[in-house]
mmCIF file of C-alpha atoms in Angstrom:
data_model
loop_
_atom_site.group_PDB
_atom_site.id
_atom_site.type_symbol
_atom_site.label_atom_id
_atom_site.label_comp_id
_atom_site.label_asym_id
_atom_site.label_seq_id
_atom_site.Cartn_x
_atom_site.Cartn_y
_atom_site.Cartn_z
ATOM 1 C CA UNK A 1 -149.349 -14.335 -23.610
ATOM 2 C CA UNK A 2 -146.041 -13.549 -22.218
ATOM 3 C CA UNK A 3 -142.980 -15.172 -23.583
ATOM 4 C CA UNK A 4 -139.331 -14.141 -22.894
ATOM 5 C CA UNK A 5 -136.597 -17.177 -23.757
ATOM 6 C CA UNK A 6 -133.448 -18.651 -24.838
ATOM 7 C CA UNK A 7 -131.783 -21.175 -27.027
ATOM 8 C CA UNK A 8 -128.155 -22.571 -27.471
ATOM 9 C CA UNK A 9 -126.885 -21.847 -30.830
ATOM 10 C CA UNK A 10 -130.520 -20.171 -31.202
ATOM 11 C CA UNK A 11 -131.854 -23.852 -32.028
ATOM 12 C CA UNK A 12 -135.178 -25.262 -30.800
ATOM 13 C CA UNK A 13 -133.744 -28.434 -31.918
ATOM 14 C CA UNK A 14 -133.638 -30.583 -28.514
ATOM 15 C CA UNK A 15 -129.613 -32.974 -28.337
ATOM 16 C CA UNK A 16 -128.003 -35.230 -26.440
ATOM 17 C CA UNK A 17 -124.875 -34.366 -25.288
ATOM 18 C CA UNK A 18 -122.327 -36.419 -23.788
ATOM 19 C CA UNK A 19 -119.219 -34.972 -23.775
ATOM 20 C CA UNK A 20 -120.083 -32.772 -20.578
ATOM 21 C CA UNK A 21 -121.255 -33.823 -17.281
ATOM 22 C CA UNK A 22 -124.440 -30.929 -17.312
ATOM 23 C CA UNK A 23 -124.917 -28.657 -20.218
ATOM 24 C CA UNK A 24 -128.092 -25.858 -20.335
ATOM 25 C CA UNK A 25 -129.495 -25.923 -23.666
ATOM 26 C CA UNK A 26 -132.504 -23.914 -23.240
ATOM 27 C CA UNK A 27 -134.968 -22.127 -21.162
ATOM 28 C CA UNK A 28 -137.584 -19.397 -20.586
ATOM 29 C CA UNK A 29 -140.773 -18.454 -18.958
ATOM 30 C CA UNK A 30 -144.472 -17.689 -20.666
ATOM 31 C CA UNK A 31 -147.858 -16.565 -18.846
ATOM 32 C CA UNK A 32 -150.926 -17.175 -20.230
ATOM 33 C CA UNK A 33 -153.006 -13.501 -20.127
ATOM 34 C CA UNK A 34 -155.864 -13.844 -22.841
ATOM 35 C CA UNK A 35 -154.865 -17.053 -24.702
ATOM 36 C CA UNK A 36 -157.151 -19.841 -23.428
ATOM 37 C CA UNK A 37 -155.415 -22.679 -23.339
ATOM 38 C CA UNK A 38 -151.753 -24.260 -24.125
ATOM 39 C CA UNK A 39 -151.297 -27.439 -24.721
ATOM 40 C CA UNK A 40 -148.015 -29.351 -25.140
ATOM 41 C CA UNK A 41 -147.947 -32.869 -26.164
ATOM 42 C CA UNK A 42 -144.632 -34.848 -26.819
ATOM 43 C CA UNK A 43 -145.799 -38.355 -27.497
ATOM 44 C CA UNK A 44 -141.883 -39.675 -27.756
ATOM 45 C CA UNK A 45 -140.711 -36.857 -25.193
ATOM 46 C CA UNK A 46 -137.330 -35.318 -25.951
ATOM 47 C CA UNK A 47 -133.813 -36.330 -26.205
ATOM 48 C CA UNK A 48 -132.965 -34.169 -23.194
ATOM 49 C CA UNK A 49 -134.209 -33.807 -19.271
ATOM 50 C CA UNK A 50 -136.901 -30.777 -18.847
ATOM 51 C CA UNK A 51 -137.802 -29.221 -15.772
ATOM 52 C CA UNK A 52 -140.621 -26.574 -15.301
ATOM 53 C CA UNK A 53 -141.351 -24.615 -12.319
ATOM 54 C CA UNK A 54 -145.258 -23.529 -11.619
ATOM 55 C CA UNK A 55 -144.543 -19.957 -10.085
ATOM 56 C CA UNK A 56 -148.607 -18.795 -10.544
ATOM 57 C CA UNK A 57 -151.807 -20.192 -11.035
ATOM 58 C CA UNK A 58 -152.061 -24.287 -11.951
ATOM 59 C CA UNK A 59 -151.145 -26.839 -14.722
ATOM 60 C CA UNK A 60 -152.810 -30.018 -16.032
ATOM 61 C CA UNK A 61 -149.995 -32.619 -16.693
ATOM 62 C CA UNK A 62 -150.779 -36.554 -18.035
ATOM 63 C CA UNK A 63 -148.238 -39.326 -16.307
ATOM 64 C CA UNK A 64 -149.546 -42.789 -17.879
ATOM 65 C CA UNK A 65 -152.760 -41.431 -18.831
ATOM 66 C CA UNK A 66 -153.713 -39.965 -15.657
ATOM 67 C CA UNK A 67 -154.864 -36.456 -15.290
ATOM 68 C CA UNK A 68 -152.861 -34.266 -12.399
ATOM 69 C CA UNK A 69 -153.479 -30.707 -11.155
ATOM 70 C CA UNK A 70 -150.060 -29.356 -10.319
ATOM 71 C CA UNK A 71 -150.413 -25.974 -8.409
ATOM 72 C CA UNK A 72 -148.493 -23.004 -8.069
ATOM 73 C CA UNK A 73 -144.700 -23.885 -6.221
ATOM 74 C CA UNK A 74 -144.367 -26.759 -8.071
ATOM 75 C CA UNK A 75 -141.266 -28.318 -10.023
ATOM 76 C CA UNK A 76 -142.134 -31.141 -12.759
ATOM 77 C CA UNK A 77 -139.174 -33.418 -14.124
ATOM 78 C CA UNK A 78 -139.351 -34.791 -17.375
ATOM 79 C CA UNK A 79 -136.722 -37.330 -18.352
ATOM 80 C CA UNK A 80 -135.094 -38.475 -22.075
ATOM 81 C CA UNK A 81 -138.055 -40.206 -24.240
ATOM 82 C CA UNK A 82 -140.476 -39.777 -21.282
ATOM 83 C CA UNK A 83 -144.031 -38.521 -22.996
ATOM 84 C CA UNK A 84 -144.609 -35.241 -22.338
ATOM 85 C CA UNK A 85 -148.232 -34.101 -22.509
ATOM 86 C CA UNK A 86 -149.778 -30.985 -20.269
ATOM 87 C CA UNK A 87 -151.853 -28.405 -21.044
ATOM 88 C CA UNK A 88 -152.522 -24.094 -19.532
ATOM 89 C CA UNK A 89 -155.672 -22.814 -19.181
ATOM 90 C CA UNK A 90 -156.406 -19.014 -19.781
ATOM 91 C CA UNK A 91 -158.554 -18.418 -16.560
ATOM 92 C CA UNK A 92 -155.715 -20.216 -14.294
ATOM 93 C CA UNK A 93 -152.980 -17.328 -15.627
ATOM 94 C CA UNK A 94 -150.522 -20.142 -15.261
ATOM 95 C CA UNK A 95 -147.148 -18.737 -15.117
ATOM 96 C CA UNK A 96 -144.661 -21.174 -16.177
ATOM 97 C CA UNK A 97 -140.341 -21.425 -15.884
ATOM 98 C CA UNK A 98 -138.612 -24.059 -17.569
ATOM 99 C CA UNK A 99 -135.186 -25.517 -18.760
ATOM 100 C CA UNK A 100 -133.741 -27.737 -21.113
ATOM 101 C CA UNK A 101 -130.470 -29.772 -19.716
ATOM 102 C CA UNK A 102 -128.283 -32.493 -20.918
ATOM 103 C CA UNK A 103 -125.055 -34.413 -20.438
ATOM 104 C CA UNK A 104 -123.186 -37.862 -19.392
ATOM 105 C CA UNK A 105 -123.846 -37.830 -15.822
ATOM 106 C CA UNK A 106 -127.315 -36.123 -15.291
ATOM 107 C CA UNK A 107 -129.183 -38.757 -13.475
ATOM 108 C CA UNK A 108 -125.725 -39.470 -10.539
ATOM 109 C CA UNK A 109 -126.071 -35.366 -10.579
ATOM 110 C CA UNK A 110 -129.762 -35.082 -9.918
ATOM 111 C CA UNK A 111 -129.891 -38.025 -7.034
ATOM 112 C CA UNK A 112 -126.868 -35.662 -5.403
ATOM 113 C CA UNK A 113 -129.214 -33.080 -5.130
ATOM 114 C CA UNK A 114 -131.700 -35.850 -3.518
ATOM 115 C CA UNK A 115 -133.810 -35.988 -7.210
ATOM 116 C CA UNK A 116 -134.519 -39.913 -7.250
ATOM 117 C CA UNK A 117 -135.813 -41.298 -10.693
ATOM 118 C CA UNK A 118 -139.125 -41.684 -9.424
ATOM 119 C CA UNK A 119 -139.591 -38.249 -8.470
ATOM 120 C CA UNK A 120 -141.696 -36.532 -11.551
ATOM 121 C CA UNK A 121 -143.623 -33.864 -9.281
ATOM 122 C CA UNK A 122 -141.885 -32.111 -6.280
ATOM 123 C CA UNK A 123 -143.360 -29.793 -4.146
ATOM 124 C CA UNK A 124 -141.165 -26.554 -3.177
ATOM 125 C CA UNK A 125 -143.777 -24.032 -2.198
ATOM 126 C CA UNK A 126 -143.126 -20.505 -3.991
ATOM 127 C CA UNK A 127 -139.950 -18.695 -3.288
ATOM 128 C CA UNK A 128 -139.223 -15.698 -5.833
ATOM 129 C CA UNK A 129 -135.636 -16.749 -5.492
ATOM 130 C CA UNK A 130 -136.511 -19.495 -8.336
ATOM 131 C CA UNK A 131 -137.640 -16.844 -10.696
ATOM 132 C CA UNK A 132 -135.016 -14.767 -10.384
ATOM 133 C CA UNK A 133 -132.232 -17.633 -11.057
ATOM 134 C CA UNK A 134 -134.319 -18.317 -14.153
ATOM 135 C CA UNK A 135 -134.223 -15.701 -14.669
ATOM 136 C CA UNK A 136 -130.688 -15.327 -14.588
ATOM 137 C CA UNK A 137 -130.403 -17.946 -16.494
ATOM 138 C CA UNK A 138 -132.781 -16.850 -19.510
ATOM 139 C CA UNK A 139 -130.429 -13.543 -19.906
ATOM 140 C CA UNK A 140 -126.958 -15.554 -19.732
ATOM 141 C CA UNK A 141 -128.441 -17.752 -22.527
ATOM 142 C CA UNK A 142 -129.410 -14.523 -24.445
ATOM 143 C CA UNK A 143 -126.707 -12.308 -23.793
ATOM 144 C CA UNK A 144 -123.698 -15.324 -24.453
ATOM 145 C CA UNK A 145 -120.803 -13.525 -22.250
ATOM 146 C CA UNK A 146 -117.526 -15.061 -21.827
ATOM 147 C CA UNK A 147 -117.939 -18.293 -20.384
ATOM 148 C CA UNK A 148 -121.777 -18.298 -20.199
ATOM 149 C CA UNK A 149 -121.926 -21.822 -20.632
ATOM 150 C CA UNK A 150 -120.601 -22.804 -17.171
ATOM 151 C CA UNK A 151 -122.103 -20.108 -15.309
ATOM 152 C CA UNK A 152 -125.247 -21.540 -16.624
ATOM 153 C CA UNK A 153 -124.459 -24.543 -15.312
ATOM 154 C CA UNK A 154 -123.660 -23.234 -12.042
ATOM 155 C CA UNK A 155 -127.284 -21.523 -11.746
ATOM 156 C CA UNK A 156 -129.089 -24.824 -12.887
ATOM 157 C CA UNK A 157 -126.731 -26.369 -9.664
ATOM 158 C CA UNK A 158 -127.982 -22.991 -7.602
ATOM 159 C CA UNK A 159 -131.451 -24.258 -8.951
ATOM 160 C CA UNK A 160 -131.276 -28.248 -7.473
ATOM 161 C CA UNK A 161 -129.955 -27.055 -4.256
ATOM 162 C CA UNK A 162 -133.072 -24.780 -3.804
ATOM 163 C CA UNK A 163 -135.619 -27.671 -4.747
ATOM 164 C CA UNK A 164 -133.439 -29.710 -2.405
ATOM 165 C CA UNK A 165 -133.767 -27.101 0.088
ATOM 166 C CA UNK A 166 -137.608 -25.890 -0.248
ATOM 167 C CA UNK A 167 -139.006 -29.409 -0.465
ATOM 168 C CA UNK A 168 -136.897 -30.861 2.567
ATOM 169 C CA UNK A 169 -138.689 -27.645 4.129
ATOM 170 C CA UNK A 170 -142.078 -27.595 3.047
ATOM 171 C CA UNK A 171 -144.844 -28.361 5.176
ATOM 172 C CA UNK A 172 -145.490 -32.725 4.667
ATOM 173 C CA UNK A 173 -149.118 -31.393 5.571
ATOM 174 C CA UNK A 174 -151.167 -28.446 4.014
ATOM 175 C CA UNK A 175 -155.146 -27.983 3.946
ATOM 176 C CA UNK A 176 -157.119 -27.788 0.978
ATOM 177 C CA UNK A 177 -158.381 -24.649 2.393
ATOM 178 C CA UNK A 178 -154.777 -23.050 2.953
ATOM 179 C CA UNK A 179 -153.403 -24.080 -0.842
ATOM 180 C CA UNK A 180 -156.424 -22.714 -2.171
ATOM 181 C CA UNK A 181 -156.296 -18.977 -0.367
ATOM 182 C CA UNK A 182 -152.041 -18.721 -0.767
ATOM 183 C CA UNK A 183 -152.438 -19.565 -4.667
ATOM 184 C CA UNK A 184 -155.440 -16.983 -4.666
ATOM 185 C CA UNK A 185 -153.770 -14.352 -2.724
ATOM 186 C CA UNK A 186 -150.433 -14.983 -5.292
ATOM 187 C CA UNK A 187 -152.703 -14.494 -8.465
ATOM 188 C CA UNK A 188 -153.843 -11.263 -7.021
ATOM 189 C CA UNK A 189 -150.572 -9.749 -6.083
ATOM 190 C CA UNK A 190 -148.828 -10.773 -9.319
ATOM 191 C CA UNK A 191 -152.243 -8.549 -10.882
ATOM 192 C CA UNK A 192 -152.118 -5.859 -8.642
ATOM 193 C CA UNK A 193 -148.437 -5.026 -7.435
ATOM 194 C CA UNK A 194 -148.285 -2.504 -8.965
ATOM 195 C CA UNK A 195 -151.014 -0.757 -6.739
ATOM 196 C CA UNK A 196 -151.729 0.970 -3.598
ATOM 197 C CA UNK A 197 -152.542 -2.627 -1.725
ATOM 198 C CA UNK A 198 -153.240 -2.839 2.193
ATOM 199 C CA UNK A 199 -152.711 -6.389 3.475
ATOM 200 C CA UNK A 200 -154.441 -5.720 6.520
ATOM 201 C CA UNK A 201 -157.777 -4.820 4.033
ATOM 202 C CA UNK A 202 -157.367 -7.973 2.048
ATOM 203 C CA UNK A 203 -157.126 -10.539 4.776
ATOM 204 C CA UNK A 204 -160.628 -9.237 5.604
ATOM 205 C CA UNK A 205 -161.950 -9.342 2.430
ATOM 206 C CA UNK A 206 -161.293 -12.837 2.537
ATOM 207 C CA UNK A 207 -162.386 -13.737 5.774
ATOM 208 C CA UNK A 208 -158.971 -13.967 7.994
ATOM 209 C CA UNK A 209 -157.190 -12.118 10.192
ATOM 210 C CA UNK A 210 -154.077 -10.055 8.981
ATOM 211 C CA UNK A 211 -151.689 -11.502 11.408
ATOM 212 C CA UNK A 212 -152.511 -15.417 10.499
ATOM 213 C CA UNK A 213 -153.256 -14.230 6.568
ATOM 214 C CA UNK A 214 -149.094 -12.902 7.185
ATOM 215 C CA UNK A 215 -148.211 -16.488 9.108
ATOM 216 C CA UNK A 216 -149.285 -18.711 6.379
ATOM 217 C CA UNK A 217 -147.882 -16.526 3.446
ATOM 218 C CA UNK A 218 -144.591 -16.524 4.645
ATOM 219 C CA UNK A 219 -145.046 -20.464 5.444
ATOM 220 C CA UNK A 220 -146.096 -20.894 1.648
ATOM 221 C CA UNK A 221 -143.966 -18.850 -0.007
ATOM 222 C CA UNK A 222 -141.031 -17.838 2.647
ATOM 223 C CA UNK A 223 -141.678 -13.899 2.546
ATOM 224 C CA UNK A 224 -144.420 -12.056 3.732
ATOM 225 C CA UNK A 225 -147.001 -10.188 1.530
ATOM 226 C CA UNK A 226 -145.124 -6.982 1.205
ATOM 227 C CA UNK A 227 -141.605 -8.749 0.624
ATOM 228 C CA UNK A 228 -143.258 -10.918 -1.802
ATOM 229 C CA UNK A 229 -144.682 -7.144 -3.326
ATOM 230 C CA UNK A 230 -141.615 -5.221 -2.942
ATOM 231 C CA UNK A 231 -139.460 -7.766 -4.632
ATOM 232 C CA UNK A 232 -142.892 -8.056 -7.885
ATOM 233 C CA UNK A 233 -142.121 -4.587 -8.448
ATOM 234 C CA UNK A 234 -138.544 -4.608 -8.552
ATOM 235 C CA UNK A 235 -138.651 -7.792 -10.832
ATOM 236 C CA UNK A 236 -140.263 -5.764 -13.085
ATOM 237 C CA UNK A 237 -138.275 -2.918 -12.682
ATOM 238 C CA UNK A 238 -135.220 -4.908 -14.004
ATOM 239 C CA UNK A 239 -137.078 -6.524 -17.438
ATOM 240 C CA UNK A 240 -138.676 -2.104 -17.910
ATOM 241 C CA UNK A 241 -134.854 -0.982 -17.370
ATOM 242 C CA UNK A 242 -133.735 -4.072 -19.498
ATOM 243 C CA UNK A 243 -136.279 -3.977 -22.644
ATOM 244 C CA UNK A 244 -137.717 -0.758 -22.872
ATOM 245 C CA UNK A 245 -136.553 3.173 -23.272
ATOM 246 C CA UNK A 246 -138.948 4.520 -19.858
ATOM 247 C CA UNK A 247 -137.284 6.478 -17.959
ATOM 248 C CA UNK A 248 -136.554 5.665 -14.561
ATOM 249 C CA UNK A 249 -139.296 8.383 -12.999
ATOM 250 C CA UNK A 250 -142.285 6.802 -16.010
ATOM 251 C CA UNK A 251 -140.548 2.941 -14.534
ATOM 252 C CA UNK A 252 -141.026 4.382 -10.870
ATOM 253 C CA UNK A 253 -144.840 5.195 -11.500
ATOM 254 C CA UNK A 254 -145.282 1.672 -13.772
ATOM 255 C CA UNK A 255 -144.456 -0.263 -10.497
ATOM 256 C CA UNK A 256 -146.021 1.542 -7.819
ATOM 257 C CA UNK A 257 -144.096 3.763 -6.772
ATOM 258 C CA UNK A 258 -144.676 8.038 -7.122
ATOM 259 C CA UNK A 259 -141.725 8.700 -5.510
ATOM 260 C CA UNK A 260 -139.138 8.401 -7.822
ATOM 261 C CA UNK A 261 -136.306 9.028 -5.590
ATOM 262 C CA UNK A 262 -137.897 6.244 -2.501
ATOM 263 C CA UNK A 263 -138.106 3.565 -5.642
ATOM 264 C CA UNK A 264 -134.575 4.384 -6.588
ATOM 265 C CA UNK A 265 -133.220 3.847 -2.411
ATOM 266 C CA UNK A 266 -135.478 0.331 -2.682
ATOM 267 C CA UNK A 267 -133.994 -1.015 -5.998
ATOM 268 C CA UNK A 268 -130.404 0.185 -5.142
ATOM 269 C CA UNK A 269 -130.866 -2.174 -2.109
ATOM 270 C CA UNK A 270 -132.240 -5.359 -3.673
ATOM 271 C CA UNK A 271 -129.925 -4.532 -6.678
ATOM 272 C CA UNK A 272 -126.632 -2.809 -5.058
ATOM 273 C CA UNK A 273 -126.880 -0.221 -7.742
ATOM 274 C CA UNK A 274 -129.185 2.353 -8.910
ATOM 275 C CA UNK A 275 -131.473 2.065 -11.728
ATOM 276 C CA UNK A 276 -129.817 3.989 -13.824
ATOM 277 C CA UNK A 277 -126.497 2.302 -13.393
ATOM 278 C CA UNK A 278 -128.720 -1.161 -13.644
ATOM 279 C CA UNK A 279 -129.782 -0.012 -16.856
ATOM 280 C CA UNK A 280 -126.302 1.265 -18.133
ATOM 281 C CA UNK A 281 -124.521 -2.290 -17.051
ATOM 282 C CA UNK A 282 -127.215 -3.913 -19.288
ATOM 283 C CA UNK A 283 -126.328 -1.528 -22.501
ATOM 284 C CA UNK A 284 -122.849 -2.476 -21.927
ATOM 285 C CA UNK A 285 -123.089 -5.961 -21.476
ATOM 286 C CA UNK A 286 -125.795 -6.119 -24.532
#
């Protein structure tokens, strides 16, 4: 299981706070690999609001009781004192993004953003833009720079307006049959990104041509298969360069990519800089 996160005042004691209008307390991702299942189950809920983005694979929540399947591109809302119970299965490889907010004017600040009170699951559709404010977010938390606190603020603000954003423009209809092969063809690419994969050879291995296999993925998740690739491996990239001593060339190869000096040209322009300057701006700021 894969767990990277982040606590204020490195507390996993959950507050109210009410002398701010917003205020991040906590957050982080985890991906279940070989564990089987997760459960979570907050009979009294928390004091604060939680929301948890489904970026893979599928969860099992309970609202009243009732047993929901909430897939892949996702967001769930939990409120103060609301019960929390949901549960990860193993064979799903549910990957999971969440964050822990408080403050005196939540609720008027969530309904600006067009997040009603009776809205507990919203449907966004996958965009890799909400994993990397996360994760963002997770390394402002950890790292505590000057004035962390509001620009944490300002990327849970970055976060409504995408919800607001992706569920005003995602599809009101979507087959069975289309859900199920766009979560499938997800799972596989977060697996295999890292290898030689030809779109054009999957699409027929499940049945569909590559140019309406490309249509729907970029109507599901608003990139196309290799977008949705290239920006996997550069992801990935960052947390090697961030947590580990690889060298860029052994970082290259991890990710895909032989040709150390093509990676480097690709991450310099999703990134702005090199990897090696990515890395040293992390060492500094560490």
């Amino acid at each position: 299981m894969y767990i990277n996160s982040a606590y204020w005042n490195n507390s996993r004691i959950d507050f109210k706070d009410k002398t701010r209008p917003l205020f991040v307390g906590s957050c982080g991702t985890y991906r279940l690999l070989t564990r089987p299942v997760l459960p979570t189950h907050r009979p009294r809920g928390r004091l604060d609001f939680q929301l948890l983005y489904i970026a893979a694979g599928k969860a099992h929540f309970f609202f009243q009781g009732e047993e929901r399947i909430v897939p892949a591109g996702s967001v769930v809302i939990y409120r103060p004192k609301e019960e929390q119970k949901y549960r990860y299965y193993g064979p799903d490889q549910t990957e999971v993004f969440w964050v822990h907010f408080t403050g005196n004017n939540v609720r008027n600040i969530l309904r600006e953003y067009g997040i009603s009170e009776a809205d507990q699951v919203i449907q966004t559709g996958t965009n890799l833009e909400f994993k990397r404010i996360f994760c963002q977010m997770i390394r402002e938390l950890q790292l505590q720079k000057e004035n962390y606190e509001q620009m944490l603020v300002l990327l849970l603000r970055r976060l409504f307006i995408l919800i607001q954003r992706q569920s005003a423009g995602s599809p009101k209809v979507r087959s069975s049959f289309l859900e199920t092969e766009m979560n499938q063809a997800l799972s596989y690419f977060q697996d295999c990104y890292s290898t030689d994969i030809s779109v054009d050879r999957y699409a027929a291995s499940r049945g569909m041509s590559a140019s309406w296999f490309i249509r729907s993925f970029k109507e599901f998740t608003g990139h196309t298969p290799m977008q949705y690739i290239l920006a996997l491996r550069v992801v990935n990239a960052q947390n090697l360069l961030e947590n580990t001593d690889y060298t860029v060339a052994e970082i290259s190869r991890i990710v895909g990519y032989e040709d150390q000096m093509y990676f480097s040209r690709l991450f310099k322009k999703q990134n702005g800089v090199s990897p090696s300057l990515f890395r040293k701006q992390v060492q500094r700021e560490g």
